[in-house]
């Protein structure tokens, strides 16, 4: 049952991350917020591990792999995305840029872990990328009347974040195929914290306006995203091809864009709608079982 529901639950949870980032940026510096998020996630995961009898890595090497994967999978990735959103990249567009990850993962997986894709899966990934490009380029270039121009540097940083999570996903697949997911996640957030604290100290004033909104945003970020969504992602990576698991990210942009439209009034343009429909078709081809 979990194997069937996990992809849908993961996409639903993960799509809220861009909305939370946009919402939290009103009350806190983005990297400072992430430091709080990772700290709470570490504490809760450790308590969860103790309460459920989770097994910790048997060697320092395995523990080190978990920390390093977290530096890329969470630390550099979310620091890039949240900083970019804080600098003005719309939440819906940032979610759409995430569509670069599946194609990056598929290309890199062939060289890093010798993962081979069928022609159907390759077609699905290319189709998904084309859909994402159709959705995001008019907005970035501001060539349609419903678009708001955005600066190039935050967009580039956002793309670099996709490269970081791509490497983190492959590193996870290569070095962390065994071990308890619960303790692995705790160590990964330690790695994320190691990366994020220096960035927050260098780039921000560590500003946080404490109110109900920021508390609720923090609670959802920790429980819904850092614990729920990430646990499902690690589960999906272990069960199958990293390219197939990464292709689920193509389903995130339409949900993130709709949520941003409802909550923040961000434009939901025709290219975005058409592009995400094409991207969904690409995910279907990538994940559909080949005919015997």
Short mmCIF file of C-alpha atoms in Angstrom, two decimals:
data_model
loop_
_atom_site.label_atom_id
_atom_site.label_comp_id
_atom_site.label_asym_id
_atom_site.label_seq_id
_atom_site.Cartn_x
_atom_site.Cartn_y
_atom_site.Cartn_z
CA UNK A 1 0.00 0.00 0.00
CA UNK A 2 2.79 2.45 0.91
CA UNK A 3 4.57 1.71 -2.37
CA UNK A 4 1.48 2.81 -4.31
CA UNK A 5 0.60 5.86 -2.25
CA UNK A 6 4.12 7.13 -1.54
CA UNK A 7 4.64 8.95 -4.90
CA UNK A 8 1.34 10.85 -4.68
CA UNK A 9 1.83 11.77 -1.03
CA UNK A 10 5.40 12.89 -1.69
CA UNK A 11 4.37 15.17 -4.58
CA UNK A 12 1.55 16.70 -2.54
CA UNK A 13 3.80 17.39 0.44
CA UNK A 14 6.79 18.56 -1.60
CA UNK A 15 4.74 21.04 -3.63
CA UNK A 16 3.91 23.00 -0.47
CA UNK A 17 7.59 23.76 0.12
CA UNK A 18 7.66 26.68 -2.33
CA UNK A 19 4.53 28.21 -0.82
CA UNK A 20 5.95 27.90 2.71
CA UNK A 21 9.20 29.53 1.54
CA UNK A 22 7.29 32.47 0.07
CA UNK A 23 5.12 32.82 3.16
CA UNK A 24 7.93 32.48 5.70
CA UNK A 25 10.07 35.05 3.87
CA UNK A 26 7.64 37.75 5.06
CA UNK A 27 8.54 37.11 8.70
CA UNK A 28 12.09 35.71 8.67
CA UNK A 29 15.31 35.75 6.70
CA UNK A 30 15.16 32.58 4.57
CA UNK A 31 18.47 31.01 5.61
CA UNK A 32 17.82 31.84 9.27
CA UNK A 33 14.48 30.09 8.96
CA UNK A 34 16.21 27.04 7.50
CA UNK A 35 18.66 26.95 10.43
CA UNK A 36 15.70 26.81 12.82
CA UNK A 37 14.02 24.19 10.66
CA UNK A 38 17.06 21.90 10.51
CA UNK A 39 17.76 22.26 14.23
CA UNK A 40 14.23 21.22 15.14
CA UNK A 41 14.31 18.41 12.58
CA UNK A 42 17.52 17.01 14.09
CA UNK A 43 16.08 17.09 17.61
CA UNK A 44 12.80 15.46 16.55
CA UNK A 45 14.51 12.79 14.44
CA UNK A 46 16.86 11.89 17.30
CA UNK A 47 13.90 11.59 19.69
CA UNK A 48 12.04 9.54 17.07
CA UNK A 49 15.07 7.26 16.61
CA UNK A 50 15.37 6.71 20.35
CA UNK A 51 11.65 6.09 20.79
CA UNK A 52 11.43 3.60 17.91
CA UNK A 53 14.77 1.86 18.45
CA UNK A 54 16.34 2.96 15.18
CA UNK A 55 19.80 1.61 14.38
CA UNK A 56 22.63 4.07 13.88
CA UNK A 57 25.41 3.60 11.29
CA UNK A 58 27.94 0.94 12.28
CA UNK A 59 30.92 2.92 11.02
CA UNK A 60 32.09 6.51 10.84
CA UNK A 61 32.31 6.11 7.07
CA UNK A 62 28.59 5.40 6.74
CA UNK A 63 27.77 8.25 9.11
CA UNK A 64 29.99 10.53 7.03
CA UNK A 65 28.17 9.53 3.84
CA UNK A 66 24.86 10.49 5.46
CA UNK A 67 26.22 13.88 6.53
CA UNK A 68 27.71 14.63 3.09
CA UNK A 69 24.53 13.64 1.28
CA UNK A 70 22.57 15.96 3.55
CA UNK A 71 24.89 18.86 2.73
CA UNK A 72 23.82 18.59 -0.91
CA UNK A 73 20.36 17.03 -0.69
CA UNK A 74 19.07 19.57 1.86
CA UNK A 75 21.68 22.18 2.76
CA UNK A 76 22.88 23.61 -0.56
CA UNK A 77 19.63 22.78 -2.33
CA UNK A 78 17.19 24.51 0.01
CA UNK A 79 19.60 27.37 0.78
CA UNK A 80 19.68 28.16 -2.96
CA UNK A 81 15.94 27.83 -3.47
CA UNK A 82 14.89 29.76 -0.37
CA UNK A 83 17.44 32.54 -0.98
CA UNK A 84 16.25 32.86 -4.58
CA UNK A 85 12.62 33.13 -3.47
CA UNK A 86 13.62 35.68 -0.83
CA UNK A 87 15.30 37.69 -3.61
CA UNK A 88 12.09 37.85 -5.63
CA UNK A 89 11.79 34.66 -7.68
CA UNK A 90 8.06 33.80 -7.64
CA UNK A 91 7.21 30.60 -5.77
CA UNK A 92 5.47 29.15 -8.82
CA UNK A 93 8.48 29.80 -11.06
CA UNK A 94 10.90 28.36 -8.52
CA UNK A 95 8.79 25.23 -8.44
CA UNK A 96 8.88 25.05 -12.22
CA UNK A 97 12.68 25.43 -12.28
CA UNK A 98 12.74 22.31 -10.11
CA UNK A 99 11.80 20.49 -13.30
CA UNK A 100 15.46 20.68 -14.31
CA UNK A 101 16.33 18.11 -11.65
CA UNK A 102 14.89 14.97 -13.31
CA UNK A 103 16.77 15.59 -16.54
CA UNK A 104 19.97 16.43 -14.67
CA UNK A 105 19.56 13.25 -12.61
CA UNK A 106 18.95 11.04 -15.64
CA UNK A 107 22.00 12.36 -17.49
CA UNK A 108 24.30 12.16 -14.47
CA UNK A 109 23.02 8.74 -13.35
CA UNK A 110 24.25 7.14 -16.56
CA UNK A 111 27.81 8.20 -15.71
CA UNK A 112 27.86 8.10 -11.90
CA UNK A 113 25.95 4.91 -11.05
CA UNK A 114 25.65 3.33 -14.52
CA UNK A 115 21.86 3.56 -14.51
CA UNK A 116 20.37 2.81 -17.93
CA UNK A 117 17.02 4.09 -19.13
CA UNK A 118 14.71 2.68 -21.76
CA UNK A 119 13.85 4.71 -24.84
CA UNK A 120 10.39 5.31 -23.36
CA UNK A 121 11.90 6.74 -20.18
CA UNK A 122 14.29 8.96 -22.12
CA UNK A 123 11.38 10.27 -24.17
CA UNK A 124 9.41 10.93 -21.00
CA UNK A 125 12.26 12.91 -19.39
CA UNK A 126 12.84 15.00 -22.52
CA UNK A 127 9.10 15.65 -22.87
CA UNK A 128 8.92 16.66 -19.23
CA UNK A 129 11.84 19.06 -19.63
CA UNK A 130 10.25 20.58 -22.75
CA UNK A 131 7.06 21.17 -20.81
CA UNK A 132 8.94 22.84 -17.97
CA UNK A 133 10.89 25.03 -20.43
CA UNK A 134 7.66 26.09 -22.13
CA UNK A 135 6.20 27.03 -18.75
CA UNK A 136 9.16 28.94 -17.32
CA UNK A 137 10.91 30.72 -20.22
CA UNK A 138 8.16 33.27 -21.02
CA UNK A 139 8.10 34.25 -17.35
CA UNK A 140 11.88 34.55 -17.02
CA UNK A 141 12.20 36.54 -20.26
CA UNK A 142 9.02 38.54 -19.52
CA UNK A 143 7.76 38.22 -23.09
CA UNK A 144 4.10 37.66 -22.26
CA UNK A 145 1.75 40.29 -20.87
CA UNK A 146 1.01 38.34 -17.70
CA UNK A 147 4.66 38.03 -16.67
CA UNK A 148 6.65 39.93 -14.06
CA UNK A 149 10.36 40.40 -14.85
CA UNK A 150 12.72 38.73 -12.37
CA UNK A 151 16.46 39.17 -11.91
CA UNK A 152 18.79 36.65 -13.50
CA UNK A 153 21.14 36.01 -10.55
CA UNK A 154 18.46 34.51 -8.24
CA UNK A 155 17.30 32.32 -11.12
CA UNK A 156 20.87 31.07 -11.67
CA UNK A 157 21.23 30.35 -7.95
CA UNK A 158 17.92 28.48 -8.08
CA UNK A 159 19.25 26.34 -10.95
CA UNK A 160 22.47 25.65 -9.02
CA UNK A 161 20.26 24.40 -6.21
CA UNK A 162 18.81 21.87 -8.62
CA UNK A 163 22.33 20.71 -9.46
CA UNK A 164 23.05 20.27 -5.75
CA UNK A 165 20.00 18.14 -5.08
CA UNK A 166 20.77 16.10 -8.20
CA UNK A 167 24.23 15.27 -6.89
CA UNK A 168 22.80 14.58 -3.44
CA UNK A 169 20.26 12.15 -4.88
CA UNK A 170 22.94 10.22 -6.77
CA UNK A 171 25.24 10.23 -3.74
CA UNK A 172 22.38 8.85 -1.66
CA UNK A 173 21.74 6.08 -4.18
CA UNK A 174 25.42 5.14 -4.42
CA UNK A 175 26.50 5.22 -0.78
CA UNK A 176 23.35 4.84 1.34
CA UNK A 177 21.48 1.86 -0.05
CA UNK A 178 21.47 0.24 3.37
CA UNK A 179 21.01 1.49 6.90
CA UNK A 180 18.09 2.83 8.88
CA UNK A 181 16.29 5.68 7.08
CA UNK A 182 15.41 7.33 10.40
CA UNK A 183 18.99 7.72 11.65
CA UNK A 184 20.19 8.54 8.12
CA UNK A 185 17.74 11.44 7.95
CA UNK A 186 18.91 12.79 11.32
CA UNK A 187 22.53 12.79 10.14
CA UNK A 188 21.56 14.37 6.82
CA UNK A 189 20.01 17.33 8.60
CA UNK A 190 23.22 17.70 10.59
CA UNK A 191 25.00 18.04 7.23
CA UNK A 192 22.41 20.59 6.11
CA UNK A 193 22.96 22.60 9.28
CA UNK A 194 26.74 22.59 8.76
CA UNK A 195 26.21 24.25 5.37
CA UNK A 196 23.41 26.64 6.27
CA UNK A 197 24.73 28.25 9.47
CA UNK A 198 27.78 29.87 7.80
CA UNK A 199 25.66 31.07 4.87
CA UNK A 200 23.10 32.63 7.21
CA UNK A 201 25.84 34.38 9.20
CA UNK A 202 27.45 35.76 6.04
CA UNK A 203 24.35 36.82 4.09
CA UNK A 204 21.68 37.71 6.64
CA UNK A 205 20.91 39.66 9.81
CA UNK A 206 19.31 36.55 11.43
CA UNK A 207 15.97 38.37 11.54
CA UNK A 208 12.87 36.53 12.75
CA UNK A 209 9.52 38.08 13.63
CA UNK A 210 7.93 35.62 16.03
CA UNK A 211 4.17 35.27 15.58
CA UNK A 212 1.60 32.57 14.92
CA UNK A 213 2.28 32.58 11.18
CA UNK A 214 6.00 31.90 11.54
CA UNK A 215 5.38 29.19 14.15
CA UNK A 216 2.89 27.42 11.86
CA UNK A 217 5.24 27.75 8.89
CA UNK A 218 8.07 26.29 10.94
CA UNK A 219 5.90 23.46 12.24
CA UNK A 220 4.79 22.45 8.74
CA UNK A 221 8.33 22.78 7.36
CA UNK A 222 9.66 20.41 10.01
CA UNK A 223 6.83 17.87 10.30
CA UNK A 224 5.38 17.92 6.79
CA UNK A 225 8.51 18.53 4.72
CA UNK A 226 11.68 17.72 6.67
CA UNK A 227 10.21 14.59 8.24
CA UNK A 228 7.29 13.46 6.06
CA UNK A 229 8.30 14.35 2.50
CA UNK A 230 12.02 13.60 2.88
CA UNK A 231 11.36 10.20 4.48
CA UNK A 232 9.19 9.33 1.48
CA UNK A 233 11.86 10.57 -0.95
CA UNK A 234 14.55 8.42 0.67
CA UNK A 235 12.14 5.48 0.54
CA UNK A 236 11.45 6.02 -3.18
CA UNK A 237 15.17 6.37 -4.02
CA UNK A 238 15.93 3.07 -2.34
CA UNK A 239 13.08 1.23 -4.04
CA UNK A 240 13.84 2.10 -7.64
CA UNK A 241 15.81 4.06 -10.22
CA UNK A 242 16.84 7.53 -9.12
CA UNK A 243 15.72 8.88 -12.51
CA UNK A 244 12.24 7.48 -11.98
CA UNK A 245 12.02 8.89 -8.45
CA UNK A 246 13.35 12.26 -9.59
CA UNK A 247 10.82 12.43 -12.43
CA UNK A 248 8.09 12.89 -9.81
CA UNK A 249 9.42 16.44 -9.41
CA UNK A 250 7.76 17.21 -12.75
CA UNK A 251 4.42 16.90 -10.97
CA UNK A 252 5.36 19.49 -8.34
CA UNK A 253 5.27 22.66 -10.53
CA UNK A 254 1.54 22.56 -11.35
CA UNK A 255 0.63 22.08 -7.71
CA UNK A 256 3.09 24.76 -6.53
CA UNK A 257 1.90 27.20 -9.21
CA UNK A 258 -1.77 26.68 -8.34
CA UNK A 259 -1.06 27.11 -4.62
CA UNK A 260 0.94 30.31 -5.31
CA UNK A 261 -1.91 31.60 -7.49
CA UNK A 262 -4.49 30.94 -4.78
CA UNK A 263 -2.46 32.24 -1.82
CA UNK A 264 -0.31 35.01 -3.34
CA UNK A 265 -2.10 35.94 -6.56
CA UNK A 266 0.89 34.98 -8.72
CA UNK A 267 -0.04 34.88 -12.39
CA UNK A 268 -1.10 31.49 -13.74
CA UNK A 269 -0.37 31.97 -17.44
CA UNK A 270 -1.38 29.86 -20.42
CA UNK A 271 2.22 28.73 -21.17
CA UNK A 272 2.51 27.54 -17.57
CA UNK A 273 -0.69 25.51 -17.86
CA UNK A 274 0.21 23.96 -21.23
CA UNK A 275 3.79 23.31 -20.14
CA UNK A 276 2.82 21.51 -16.96
CA UNK A 277 0.34 19.30 -18.84
CA UNK A 278 3.18 18.26 -21.16
CA UNK A 279 5.42 17.68 -18.14
CA UNK A 280 2.81 15.41 -16.56
CA UNK A 281 2.74 13.36 -19.76
CA UNK A 282 6.51 13.05 -19.52
CA UNK A 283 6.27 11.72 -15.94
CA UNK A 284 3.74 9.15 -17.09
CA UNK A 285 6.09 7.85 -19.77
CA UNK A 286 9.07 7.81 -17.42
CA UNK A 287 7.28 5.83 -14.73
CA UNK A 288 5.07 3.57 -16.86
CA UNK A 289 6.17 -0.05 -16.82
CA UNK A 290 7.44 -1.10 -20.27
CA UNK A 291 5.41 -3.60 -22.22
CA UNK A 292 6.64 -7.16 -22.02
#
